[in-house]
mmCIF file of C-alpha atoms in Angstrom:
data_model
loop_
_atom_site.group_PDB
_atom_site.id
_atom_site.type_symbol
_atom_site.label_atom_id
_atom_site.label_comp_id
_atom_site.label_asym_id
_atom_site.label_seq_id
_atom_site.Cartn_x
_atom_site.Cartn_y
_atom_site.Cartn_z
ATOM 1 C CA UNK A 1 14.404 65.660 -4.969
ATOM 2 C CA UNK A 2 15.761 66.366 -1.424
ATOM 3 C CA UNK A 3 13.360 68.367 0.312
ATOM 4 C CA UNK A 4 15.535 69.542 3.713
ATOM 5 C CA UNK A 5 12.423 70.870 5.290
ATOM 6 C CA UNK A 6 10.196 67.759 5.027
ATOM 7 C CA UNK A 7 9.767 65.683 8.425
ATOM 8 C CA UNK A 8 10.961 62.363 8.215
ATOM 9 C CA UNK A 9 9.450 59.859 9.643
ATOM 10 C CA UNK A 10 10.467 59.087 13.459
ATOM 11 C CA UNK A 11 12.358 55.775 13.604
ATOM 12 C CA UNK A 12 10.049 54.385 16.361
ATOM 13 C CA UNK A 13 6.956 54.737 14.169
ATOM 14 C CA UNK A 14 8.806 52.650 11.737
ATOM 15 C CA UNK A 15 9.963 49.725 14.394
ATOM 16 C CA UNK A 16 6.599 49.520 15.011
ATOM 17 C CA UNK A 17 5.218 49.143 12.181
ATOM 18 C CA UNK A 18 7.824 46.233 11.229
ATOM 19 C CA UNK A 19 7.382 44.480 14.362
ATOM 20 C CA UNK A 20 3.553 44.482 13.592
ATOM 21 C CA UNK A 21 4.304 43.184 9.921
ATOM 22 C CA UNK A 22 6.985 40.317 11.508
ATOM 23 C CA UNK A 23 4.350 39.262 13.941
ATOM 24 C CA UNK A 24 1.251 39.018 11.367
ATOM 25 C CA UNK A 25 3.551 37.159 9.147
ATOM 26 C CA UNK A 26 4.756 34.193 12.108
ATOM 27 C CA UNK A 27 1.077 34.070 12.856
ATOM 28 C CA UNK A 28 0.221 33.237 9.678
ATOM 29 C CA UNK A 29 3.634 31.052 9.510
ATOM 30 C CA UNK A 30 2.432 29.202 12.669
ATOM 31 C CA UNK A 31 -1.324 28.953 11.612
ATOM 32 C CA UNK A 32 0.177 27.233 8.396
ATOM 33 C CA UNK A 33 2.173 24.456 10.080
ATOM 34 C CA UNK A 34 -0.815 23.744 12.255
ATOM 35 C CA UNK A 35 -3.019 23.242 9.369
ATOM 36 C CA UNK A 36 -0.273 21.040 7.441
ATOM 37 C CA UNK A 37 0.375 19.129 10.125
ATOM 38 C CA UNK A 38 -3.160 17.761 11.102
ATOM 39 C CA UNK A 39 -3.598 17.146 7.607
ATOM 40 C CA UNK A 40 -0.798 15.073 7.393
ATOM 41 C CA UNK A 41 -1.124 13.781 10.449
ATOM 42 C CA UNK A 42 -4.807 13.489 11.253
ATOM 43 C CA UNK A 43 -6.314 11.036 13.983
ATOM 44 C CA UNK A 44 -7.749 8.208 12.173
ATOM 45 C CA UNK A 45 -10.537 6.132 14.098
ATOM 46 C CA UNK A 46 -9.027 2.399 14.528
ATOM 47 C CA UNK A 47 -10.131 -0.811 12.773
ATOM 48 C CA UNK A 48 -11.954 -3.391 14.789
ATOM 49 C CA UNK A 49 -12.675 -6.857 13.817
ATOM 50 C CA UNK A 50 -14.107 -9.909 14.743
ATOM 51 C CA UNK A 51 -12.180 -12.668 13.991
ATOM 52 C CA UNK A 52 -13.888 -15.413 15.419
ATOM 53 C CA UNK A 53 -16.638 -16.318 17.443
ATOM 54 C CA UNK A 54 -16.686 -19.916 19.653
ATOM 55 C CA UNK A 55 -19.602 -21.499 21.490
ATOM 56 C CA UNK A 56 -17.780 -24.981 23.116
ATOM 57 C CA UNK A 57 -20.255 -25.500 25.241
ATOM 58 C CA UNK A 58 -24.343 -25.112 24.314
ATOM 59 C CA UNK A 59 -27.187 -26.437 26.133
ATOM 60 C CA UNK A 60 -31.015 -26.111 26.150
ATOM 61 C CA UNK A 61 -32.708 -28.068 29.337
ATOM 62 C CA UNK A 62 -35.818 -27.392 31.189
ATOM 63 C CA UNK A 63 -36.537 -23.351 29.301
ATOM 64 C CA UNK A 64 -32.840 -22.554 30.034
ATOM 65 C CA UNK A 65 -30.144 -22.209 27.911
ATOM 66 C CA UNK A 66 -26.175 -22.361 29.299
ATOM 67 C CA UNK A 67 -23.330 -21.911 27.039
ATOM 68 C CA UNK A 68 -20.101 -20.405 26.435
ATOM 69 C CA UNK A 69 -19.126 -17.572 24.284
ATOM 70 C CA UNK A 70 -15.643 -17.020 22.974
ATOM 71 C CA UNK A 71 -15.258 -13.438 20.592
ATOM 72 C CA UNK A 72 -11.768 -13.331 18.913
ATOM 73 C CA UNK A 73 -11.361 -9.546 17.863
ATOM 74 C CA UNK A 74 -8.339 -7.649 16.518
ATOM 75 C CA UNK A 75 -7.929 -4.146 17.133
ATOM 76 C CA UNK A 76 -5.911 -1.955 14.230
ATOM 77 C CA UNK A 77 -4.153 1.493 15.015
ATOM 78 C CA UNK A 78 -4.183 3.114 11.787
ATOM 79 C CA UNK A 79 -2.417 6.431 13.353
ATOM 80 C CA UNK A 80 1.675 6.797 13.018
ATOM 81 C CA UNK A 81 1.189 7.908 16.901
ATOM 82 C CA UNK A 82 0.200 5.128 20.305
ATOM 83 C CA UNK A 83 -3.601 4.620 20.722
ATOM 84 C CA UNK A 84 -4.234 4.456 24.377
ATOM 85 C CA UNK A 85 -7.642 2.784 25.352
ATOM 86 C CA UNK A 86 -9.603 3.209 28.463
ATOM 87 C CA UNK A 87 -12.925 2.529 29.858
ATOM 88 C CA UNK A 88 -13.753 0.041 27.175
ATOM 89 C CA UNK A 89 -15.666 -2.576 27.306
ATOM 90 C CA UNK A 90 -17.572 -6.198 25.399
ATOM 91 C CA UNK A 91 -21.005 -6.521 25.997
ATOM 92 C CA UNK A 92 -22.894 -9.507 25.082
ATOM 93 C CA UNK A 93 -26.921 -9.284 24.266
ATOM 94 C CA UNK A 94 -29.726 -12.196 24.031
ATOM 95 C CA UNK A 95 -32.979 -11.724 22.724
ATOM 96 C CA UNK A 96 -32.198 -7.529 23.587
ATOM 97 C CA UNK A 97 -31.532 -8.663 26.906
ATOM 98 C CA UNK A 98 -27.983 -7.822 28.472
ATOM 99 C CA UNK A 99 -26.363 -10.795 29.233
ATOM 100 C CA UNK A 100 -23.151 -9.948 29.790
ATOM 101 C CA UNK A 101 -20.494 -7.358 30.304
ATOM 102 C CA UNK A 102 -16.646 -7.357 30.019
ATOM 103 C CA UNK A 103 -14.197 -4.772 30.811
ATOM 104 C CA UNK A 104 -11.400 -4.415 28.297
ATOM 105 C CA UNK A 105 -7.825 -3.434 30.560
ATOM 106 C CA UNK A 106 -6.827 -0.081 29.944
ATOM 107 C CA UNK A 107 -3.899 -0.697 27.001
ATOM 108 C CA UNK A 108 -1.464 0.708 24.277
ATOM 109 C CA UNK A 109 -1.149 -0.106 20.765
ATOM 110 C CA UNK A 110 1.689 1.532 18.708
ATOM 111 C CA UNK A 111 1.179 3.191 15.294
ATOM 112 C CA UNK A 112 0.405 0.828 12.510
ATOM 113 C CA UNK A 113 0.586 -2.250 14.816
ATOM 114 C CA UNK A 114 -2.230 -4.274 15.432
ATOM 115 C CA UNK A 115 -3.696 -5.927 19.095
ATOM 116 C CA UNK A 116 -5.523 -9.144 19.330
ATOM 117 C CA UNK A 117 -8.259 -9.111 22.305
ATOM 118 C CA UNK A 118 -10.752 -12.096 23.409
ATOM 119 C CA UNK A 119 -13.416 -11.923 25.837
ATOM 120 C CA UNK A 120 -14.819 -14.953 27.535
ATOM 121 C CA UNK A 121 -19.199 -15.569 28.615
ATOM 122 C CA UNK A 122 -19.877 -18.117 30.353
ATOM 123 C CA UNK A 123 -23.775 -17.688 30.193
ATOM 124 C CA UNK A 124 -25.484 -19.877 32.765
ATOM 125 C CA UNK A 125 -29.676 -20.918 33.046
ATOM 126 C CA UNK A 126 -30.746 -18.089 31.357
ATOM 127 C CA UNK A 127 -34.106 -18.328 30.550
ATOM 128 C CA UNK A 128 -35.178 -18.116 26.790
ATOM 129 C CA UNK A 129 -37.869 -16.187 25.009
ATOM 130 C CA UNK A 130 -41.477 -17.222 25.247
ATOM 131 C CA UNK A 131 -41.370 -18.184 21.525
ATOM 132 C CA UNK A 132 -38.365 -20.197 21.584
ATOM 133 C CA UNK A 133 -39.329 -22.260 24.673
ATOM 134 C CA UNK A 134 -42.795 -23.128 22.777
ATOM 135 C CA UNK A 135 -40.679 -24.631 20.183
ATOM 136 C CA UNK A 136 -38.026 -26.076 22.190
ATOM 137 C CA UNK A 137 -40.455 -27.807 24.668
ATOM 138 C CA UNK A 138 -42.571 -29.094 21.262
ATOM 139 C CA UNK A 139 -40.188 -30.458 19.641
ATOM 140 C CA UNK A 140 -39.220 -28.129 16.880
ATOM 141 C CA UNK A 141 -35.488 -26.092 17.448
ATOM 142 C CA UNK A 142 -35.816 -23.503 14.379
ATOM 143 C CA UNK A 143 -32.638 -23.285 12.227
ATOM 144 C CA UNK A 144 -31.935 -19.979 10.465
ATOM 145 C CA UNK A 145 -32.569 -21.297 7.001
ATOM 146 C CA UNK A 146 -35.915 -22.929 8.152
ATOM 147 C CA UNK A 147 -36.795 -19.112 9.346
ATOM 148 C CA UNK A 148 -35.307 -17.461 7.114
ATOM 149 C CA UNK A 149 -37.601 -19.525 4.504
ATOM 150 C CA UNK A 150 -40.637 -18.419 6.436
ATOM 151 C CA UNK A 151 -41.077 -22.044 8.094
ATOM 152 C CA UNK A 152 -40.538 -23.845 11.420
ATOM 153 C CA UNK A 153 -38.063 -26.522 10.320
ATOM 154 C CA UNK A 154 -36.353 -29.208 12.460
ATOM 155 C CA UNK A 155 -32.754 -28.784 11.623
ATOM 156 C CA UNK A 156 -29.558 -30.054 13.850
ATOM 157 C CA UNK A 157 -29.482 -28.165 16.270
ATOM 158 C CA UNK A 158 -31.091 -25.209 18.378
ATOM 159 C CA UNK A 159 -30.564 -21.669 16.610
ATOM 160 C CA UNK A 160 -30.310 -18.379 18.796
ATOM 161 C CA UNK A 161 -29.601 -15.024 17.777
ATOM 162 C CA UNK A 162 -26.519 -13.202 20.467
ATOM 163 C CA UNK A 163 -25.268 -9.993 19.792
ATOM 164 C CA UNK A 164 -21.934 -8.286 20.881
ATOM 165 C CA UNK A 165 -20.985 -4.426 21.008
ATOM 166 C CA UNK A 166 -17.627 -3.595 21.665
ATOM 167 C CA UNK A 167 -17.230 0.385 22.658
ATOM 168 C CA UNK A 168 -12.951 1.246 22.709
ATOM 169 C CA UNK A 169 -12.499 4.454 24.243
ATOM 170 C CA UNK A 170 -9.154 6.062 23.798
ATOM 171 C CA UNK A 171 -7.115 8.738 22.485
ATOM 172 C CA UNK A 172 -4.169 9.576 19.898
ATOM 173 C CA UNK A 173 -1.732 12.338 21.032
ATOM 174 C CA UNK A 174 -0.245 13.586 17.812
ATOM 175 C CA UNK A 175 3.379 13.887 17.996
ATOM 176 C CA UNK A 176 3.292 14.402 21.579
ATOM 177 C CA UNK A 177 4.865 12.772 24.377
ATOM 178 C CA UNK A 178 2.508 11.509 27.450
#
């Protein structure tokens, strides 16, 4: 029933009140599309591998050991976006000694595309573990089945242990530009 004498509401109380109901609702719009889109569209970390490894030139003489390392490694952008790399680097270990360190040039690789990187060592007298020398300078050059057996076999050829980290620093910017 009409009630003349009843007080309506004032019209400004009732802008209000929708303006604060359209802005909770595109917050929670907005909030929405951000969580949809990193899940569809989430940084993924990329794929490295090492596709080969080269030594064309190894020599033992007089405790020292000189050689040449080749590492063959492909790089994998599993992102739809560009991975951009920086500051990266290949860093080549003997014995837990550093032996040397390469600096990977700053780079690009599109979405879903994959970048094939080699780094070169050229390793020169660097002496070789008290343990190894004994063996070297006796005679015996360990193989890694003869160790790996628990013996000090005479096998082809000398048998040393290099290791190789590869740190790729970089970034995806998800459907952004620069």
């Amino acid at each position: 029933m009409f009630d003349p004498y009843r007080s309506k509401p004032s019209r400004s109380r009732t802008n209000f009140a929708s303006c604060i109901c359209a802005t909770v609702f595109l917050i929670f719009l907005i909030a929405a599309i951000v969580v949809v889109y990193f899940l569809l569209f989430k940084p993924k970390t990329p794929k490295i591998a090492v596709e080969a490894v080269r030594f064309p030139t190894f020599s033992v003489t007089n405790g020292t050991v000189n050689f040449t390392f080749f590492q063959y490694v492909s790089v994998t952008n599993p992102n739809r976006d560009e991975f951009t790399h920086y500051d990266s680097s290949l860093q080549l270990s003997y014995s837990g000694e550093p032996v040397g360190l390469v600096f990977i040039p700053a780079g690009k690789i599109d979405g879903g595309r994959t970048q094939h990187m080699s780094a070169k060592f050229d390793v020169q007298s660097y002496p070789l573990p008290a343990k190894l020398k004994a063996d070297v300078s006796g005679g015996v050059i360990p193989t890694a089945e003869a160790a790996a057996n628990g013996g000090g076999g005479v096998g082809a050829g000398p048998t040393m242990e290099v290791e190789t980290w590869m740190k790729l620093v970089g970034r995806v910017r998800v459907g952004g530009e620069g």
